[in-house]
MMTF fields as JSON, N, C-alpha, C and O atoms, coordinates in Angstrom:
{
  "mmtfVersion": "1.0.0",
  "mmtfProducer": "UNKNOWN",
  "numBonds": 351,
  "numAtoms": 352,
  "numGroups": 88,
  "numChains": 1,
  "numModels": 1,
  "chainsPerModel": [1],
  "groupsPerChain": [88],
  "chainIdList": ["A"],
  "bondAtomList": [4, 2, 8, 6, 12, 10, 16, 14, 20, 18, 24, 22, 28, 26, 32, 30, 36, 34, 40, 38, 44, 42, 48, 46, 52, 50, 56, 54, 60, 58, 64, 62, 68, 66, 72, 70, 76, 74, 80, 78, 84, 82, 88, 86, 92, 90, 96, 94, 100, 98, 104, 102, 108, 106, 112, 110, 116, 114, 120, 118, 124, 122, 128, 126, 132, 130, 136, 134, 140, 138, 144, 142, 148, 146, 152, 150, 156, 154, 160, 158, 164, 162, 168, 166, 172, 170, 176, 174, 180, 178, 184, 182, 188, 186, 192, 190, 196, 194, 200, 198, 204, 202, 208, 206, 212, 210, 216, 214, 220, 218, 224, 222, 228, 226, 232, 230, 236, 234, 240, 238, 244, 242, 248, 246, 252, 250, 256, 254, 260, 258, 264, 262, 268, 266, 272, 270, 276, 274, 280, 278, 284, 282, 288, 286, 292, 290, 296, 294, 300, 298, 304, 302, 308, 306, 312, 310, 316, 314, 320, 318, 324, 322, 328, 326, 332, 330, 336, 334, 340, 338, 344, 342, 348, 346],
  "bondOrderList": [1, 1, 1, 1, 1, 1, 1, 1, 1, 1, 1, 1, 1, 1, 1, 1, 1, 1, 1, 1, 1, 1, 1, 1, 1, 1, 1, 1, 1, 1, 1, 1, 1, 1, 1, 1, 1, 1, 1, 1, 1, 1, 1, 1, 1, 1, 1, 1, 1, 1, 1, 1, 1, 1, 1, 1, 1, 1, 1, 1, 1, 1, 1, 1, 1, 1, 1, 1, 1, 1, 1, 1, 1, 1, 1, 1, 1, 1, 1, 1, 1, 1, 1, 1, 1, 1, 1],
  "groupList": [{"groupName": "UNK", "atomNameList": ["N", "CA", "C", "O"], "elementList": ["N", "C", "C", "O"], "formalChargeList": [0, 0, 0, 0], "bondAtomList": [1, 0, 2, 1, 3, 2], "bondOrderList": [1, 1, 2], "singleLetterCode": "X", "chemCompType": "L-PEPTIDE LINKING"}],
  "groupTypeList": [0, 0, 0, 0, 0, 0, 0, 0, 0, 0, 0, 0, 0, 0, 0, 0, 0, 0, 0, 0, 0, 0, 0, 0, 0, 0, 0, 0, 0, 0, 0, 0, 0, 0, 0, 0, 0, 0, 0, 0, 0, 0, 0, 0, 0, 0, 0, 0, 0, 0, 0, 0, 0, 0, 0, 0, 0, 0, 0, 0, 0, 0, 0, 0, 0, 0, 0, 0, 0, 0, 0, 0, 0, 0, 0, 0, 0, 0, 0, 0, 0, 0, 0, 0, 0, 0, 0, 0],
  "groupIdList": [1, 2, 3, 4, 5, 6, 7, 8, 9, 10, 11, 12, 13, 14, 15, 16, 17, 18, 19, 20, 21, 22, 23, 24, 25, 26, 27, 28, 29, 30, 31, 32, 33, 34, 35, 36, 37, 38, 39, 40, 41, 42, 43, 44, 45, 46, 47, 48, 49, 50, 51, 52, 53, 54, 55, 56, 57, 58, 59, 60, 61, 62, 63, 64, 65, 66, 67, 68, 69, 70, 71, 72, 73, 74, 75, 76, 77, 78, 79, 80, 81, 82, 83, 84, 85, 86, 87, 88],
  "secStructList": [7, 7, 7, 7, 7, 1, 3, 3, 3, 3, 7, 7, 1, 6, 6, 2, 2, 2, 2, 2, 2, 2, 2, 1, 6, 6, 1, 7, 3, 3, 3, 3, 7, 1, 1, 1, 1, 6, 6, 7, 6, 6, 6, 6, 6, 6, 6, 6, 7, 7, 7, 6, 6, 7, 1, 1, 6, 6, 2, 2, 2, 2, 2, 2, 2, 2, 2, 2, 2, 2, 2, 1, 7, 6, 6, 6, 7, 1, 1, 7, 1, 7, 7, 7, 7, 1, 7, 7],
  "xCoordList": [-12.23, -10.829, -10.002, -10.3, -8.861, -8.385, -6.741, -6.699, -5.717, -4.081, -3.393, -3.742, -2.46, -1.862, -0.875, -0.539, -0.684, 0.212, 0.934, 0.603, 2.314, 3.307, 2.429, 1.959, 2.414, 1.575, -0.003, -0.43, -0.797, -2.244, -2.519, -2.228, -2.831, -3.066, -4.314, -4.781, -4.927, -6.507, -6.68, -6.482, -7.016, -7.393, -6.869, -6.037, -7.416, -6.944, -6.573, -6.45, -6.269, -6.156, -4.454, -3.856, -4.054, -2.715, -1.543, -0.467, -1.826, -1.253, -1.386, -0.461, -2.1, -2.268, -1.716, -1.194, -1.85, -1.151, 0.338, 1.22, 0.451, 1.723, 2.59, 3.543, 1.956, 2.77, 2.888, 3.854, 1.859, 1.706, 2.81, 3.298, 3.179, 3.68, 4.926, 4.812, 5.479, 6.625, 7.502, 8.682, 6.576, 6.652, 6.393, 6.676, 5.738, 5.655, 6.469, 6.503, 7.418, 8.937, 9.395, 9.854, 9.519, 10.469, 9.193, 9.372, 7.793, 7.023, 5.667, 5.282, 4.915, 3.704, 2.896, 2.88, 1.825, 1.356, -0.492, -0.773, -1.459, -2.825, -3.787, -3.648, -4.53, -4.744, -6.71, -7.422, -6.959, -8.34, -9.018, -8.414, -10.189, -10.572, -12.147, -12.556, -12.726, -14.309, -14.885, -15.843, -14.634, -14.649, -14.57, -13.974, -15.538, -15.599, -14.002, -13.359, -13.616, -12.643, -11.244, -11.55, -9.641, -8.954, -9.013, -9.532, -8.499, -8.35, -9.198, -9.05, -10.696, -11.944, -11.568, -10.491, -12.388, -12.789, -11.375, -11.107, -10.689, -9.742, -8.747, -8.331, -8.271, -7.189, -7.549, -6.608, -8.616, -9.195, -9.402, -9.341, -9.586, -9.649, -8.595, -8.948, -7.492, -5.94, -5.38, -4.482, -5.588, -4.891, -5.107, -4.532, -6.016, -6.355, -5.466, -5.589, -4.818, -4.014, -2.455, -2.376, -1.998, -0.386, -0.141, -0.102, -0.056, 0.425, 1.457, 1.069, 2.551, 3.734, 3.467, 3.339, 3.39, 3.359, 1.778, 1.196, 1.206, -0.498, 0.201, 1.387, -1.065, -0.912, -0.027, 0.342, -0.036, 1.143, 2.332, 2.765, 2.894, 4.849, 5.497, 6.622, 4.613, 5.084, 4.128, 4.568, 2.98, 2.691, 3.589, 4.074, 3.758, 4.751, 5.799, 6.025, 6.7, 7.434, 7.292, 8.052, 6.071, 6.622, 6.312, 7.229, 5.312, 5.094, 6.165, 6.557, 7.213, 8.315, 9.245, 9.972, 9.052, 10.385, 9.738, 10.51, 8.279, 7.496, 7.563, 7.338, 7.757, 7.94, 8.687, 8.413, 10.045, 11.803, 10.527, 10.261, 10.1, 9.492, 8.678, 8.708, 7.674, 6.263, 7.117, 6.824, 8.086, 8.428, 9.573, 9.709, 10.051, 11.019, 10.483, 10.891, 9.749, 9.373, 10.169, 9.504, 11.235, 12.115, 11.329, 10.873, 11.144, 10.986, 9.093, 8.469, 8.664, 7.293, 6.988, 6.637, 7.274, 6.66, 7.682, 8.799, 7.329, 8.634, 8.424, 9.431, 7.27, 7.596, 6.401, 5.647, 6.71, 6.253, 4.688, 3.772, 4.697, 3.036, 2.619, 1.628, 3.497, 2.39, 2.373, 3.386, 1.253, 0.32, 0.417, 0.306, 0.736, -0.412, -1.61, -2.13, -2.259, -3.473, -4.194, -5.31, -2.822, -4.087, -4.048, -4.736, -3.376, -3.438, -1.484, -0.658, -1.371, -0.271, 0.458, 1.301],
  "yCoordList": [10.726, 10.996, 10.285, 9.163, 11.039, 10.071, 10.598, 11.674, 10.083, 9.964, 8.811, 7.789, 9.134, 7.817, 7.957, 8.996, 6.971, 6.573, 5.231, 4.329, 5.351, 4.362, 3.014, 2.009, 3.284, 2.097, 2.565, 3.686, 1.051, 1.945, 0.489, -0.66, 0.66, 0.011, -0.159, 0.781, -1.026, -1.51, -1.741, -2.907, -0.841, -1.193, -0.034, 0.713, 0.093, 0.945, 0.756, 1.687, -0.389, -1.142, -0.597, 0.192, -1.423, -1.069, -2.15, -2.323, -2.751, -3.162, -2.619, -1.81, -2.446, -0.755, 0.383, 1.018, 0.786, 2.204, 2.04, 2.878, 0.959, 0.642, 0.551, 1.257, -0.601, -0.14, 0.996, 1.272, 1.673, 3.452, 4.32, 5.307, 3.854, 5.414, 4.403, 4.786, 3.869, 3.112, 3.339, 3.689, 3.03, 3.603, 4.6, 4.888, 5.682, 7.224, 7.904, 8.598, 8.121, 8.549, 8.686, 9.813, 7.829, 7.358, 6.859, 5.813, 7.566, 6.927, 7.374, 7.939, 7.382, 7.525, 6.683, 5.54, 7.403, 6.003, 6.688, 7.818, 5.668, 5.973, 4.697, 3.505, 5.087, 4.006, 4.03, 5.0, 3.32, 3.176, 2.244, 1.356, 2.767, 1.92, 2.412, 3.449, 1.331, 1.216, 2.02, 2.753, 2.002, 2.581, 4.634, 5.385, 4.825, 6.46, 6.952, 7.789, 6.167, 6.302, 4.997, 3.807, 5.469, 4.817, 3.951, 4.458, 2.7, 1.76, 1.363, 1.003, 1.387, 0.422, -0.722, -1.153, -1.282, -2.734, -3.564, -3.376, -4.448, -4.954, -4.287, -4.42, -3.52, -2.476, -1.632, -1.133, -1.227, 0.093, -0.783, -0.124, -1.858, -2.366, -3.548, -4.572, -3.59, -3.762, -2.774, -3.026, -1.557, -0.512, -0.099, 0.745, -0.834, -0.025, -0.888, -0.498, -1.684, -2.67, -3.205, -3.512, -3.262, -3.801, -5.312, -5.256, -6.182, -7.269, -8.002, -8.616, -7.903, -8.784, -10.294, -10.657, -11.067, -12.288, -12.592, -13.48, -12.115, -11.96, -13.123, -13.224, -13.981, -14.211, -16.135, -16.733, -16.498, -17.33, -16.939, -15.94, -17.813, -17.641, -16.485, -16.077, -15.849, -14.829, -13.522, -12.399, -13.585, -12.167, -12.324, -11.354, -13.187, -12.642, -12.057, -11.285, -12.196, -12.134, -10.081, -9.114, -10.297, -8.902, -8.292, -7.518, -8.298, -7.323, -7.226, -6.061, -8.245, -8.119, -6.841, -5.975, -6.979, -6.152, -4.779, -3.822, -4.52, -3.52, -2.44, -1.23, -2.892, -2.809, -1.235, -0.271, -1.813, -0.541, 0.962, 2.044, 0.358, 1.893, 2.638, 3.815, 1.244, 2.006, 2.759, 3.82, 1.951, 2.603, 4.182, 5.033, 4.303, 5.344, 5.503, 4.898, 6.231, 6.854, 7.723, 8.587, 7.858, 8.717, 8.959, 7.978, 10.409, 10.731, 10.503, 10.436, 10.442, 9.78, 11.267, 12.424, 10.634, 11.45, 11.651, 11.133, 12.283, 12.957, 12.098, 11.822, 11.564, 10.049, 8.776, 8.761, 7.964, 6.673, 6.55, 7.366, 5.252, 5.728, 4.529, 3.925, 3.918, 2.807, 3.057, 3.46, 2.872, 3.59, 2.096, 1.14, 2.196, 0.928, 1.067, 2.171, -0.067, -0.379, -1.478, -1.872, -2.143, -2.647, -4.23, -5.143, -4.266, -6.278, -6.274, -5.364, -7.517, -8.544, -8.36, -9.196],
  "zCoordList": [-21.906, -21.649, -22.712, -23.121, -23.182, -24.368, -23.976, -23.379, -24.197, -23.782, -24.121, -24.711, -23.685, -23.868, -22.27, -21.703, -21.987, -21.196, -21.467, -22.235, -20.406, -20.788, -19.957, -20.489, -18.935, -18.337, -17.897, -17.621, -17.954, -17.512, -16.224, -16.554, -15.465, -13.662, -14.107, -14.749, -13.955, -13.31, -11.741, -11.4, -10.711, -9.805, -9.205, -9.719, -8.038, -6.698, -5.745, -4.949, -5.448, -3.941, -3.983, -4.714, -2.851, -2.693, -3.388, -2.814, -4.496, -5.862, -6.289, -6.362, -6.765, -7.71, -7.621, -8.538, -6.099, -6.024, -5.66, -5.846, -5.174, -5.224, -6.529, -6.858, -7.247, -8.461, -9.226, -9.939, -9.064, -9.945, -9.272, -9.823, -7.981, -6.968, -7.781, -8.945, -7.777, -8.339, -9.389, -9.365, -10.542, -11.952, -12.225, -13.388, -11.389, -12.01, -12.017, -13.033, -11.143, -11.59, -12.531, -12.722, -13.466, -14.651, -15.539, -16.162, -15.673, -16.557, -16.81, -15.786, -17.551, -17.393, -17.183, -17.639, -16.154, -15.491, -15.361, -14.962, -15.801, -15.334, -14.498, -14.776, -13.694, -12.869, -13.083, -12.821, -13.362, -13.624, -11.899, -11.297, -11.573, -10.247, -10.73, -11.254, -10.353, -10.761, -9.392, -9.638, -8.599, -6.887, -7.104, -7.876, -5.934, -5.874, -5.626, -6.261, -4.528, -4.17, -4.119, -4.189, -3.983, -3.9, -2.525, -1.531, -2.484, -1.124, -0.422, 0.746, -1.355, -0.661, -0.617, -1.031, -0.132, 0.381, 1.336, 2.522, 0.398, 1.366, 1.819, 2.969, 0.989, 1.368, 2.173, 2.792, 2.449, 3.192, 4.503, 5.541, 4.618, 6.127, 6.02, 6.606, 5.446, 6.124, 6.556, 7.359, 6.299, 6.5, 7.832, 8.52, 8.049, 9.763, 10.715, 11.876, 10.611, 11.595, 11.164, 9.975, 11.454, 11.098, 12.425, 13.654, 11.744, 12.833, 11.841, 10.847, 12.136, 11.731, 11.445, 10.276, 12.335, 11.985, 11.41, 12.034, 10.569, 9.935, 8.729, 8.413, 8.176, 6.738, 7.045, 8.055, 5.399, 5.345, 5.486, 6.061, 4.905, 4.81, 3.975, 4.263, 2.709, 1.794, 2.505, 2.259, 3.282, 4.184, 5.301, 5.883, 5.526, 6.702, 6.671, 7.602, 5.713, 4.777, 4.2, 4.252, 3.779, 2.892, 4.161, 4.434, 5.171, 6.544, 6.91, 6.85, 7.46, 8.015, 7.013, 7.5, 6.024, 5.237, 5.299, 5.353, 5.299, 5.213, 6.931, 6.934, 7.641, 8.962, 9.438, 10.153, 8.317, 8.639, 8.085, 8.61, 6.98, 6.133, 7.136, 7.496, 7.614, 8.33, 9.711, 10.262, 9.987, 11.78, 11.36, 12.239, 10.435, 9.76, 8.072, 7.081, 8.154, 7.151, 6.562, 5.991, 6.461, 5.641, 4.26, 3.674, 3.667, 2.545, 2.425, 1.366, 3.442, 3.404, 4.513, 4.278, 5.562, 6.648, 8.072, 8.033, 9.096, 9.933, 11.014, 11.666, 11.392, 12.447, 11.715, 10.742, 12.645, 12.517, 11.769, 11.871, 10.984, 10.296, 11.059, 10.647, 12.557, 13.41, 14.626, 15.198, 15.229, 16.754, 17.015, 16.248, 18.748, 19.515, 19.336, 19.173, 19.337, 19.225, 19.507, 19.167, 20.608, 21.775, 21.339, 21.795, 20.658, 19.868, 20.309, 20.23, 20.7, 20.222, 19.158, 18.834]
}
């Protein structure tokens, strides 16, 4: 494969795709992940749970701000992307 892009991502997790969905708007963007697929390993099993107060002082922190998006998905999706599931 040969191109160029404005930015190039190492990884797939959700730094990664986070920063790519970010900057692709306004940029070119390629994301390299050694993985079959995007959001193995840690990301692929955070994703299965949402608990607010999780983590130190800066996860608690970005969950809390992350929260408005997941419960009103505007521009994402038409309801909520969080289910009970039985935890605190």
């Amino acid at each position: 494969m040969t191109g160029t892009s404005d930015f190039l991502i190492v990884g797939g997790g959700i730094a990664g795709a986070g920063a790519a969905a970010r900057l692709a708007p306004d940029a070119s963007v390629t994301v390299l992940e050694m993985e079959d697929a995007l959001g193995r390993h840690a990301t692929g099993r955070s994703a299965a749970i949402y608990i607010r107060n999780y983590g130190n002082a800066t996860l608690r922190a970005l969950n809390a701000a992350s929260e408005p998006v997941l419960t009103s998905p505007e521009g994402i999706c038409e309801e909520s992307l969080l289910s009970p599931r039985g935890e605190c």
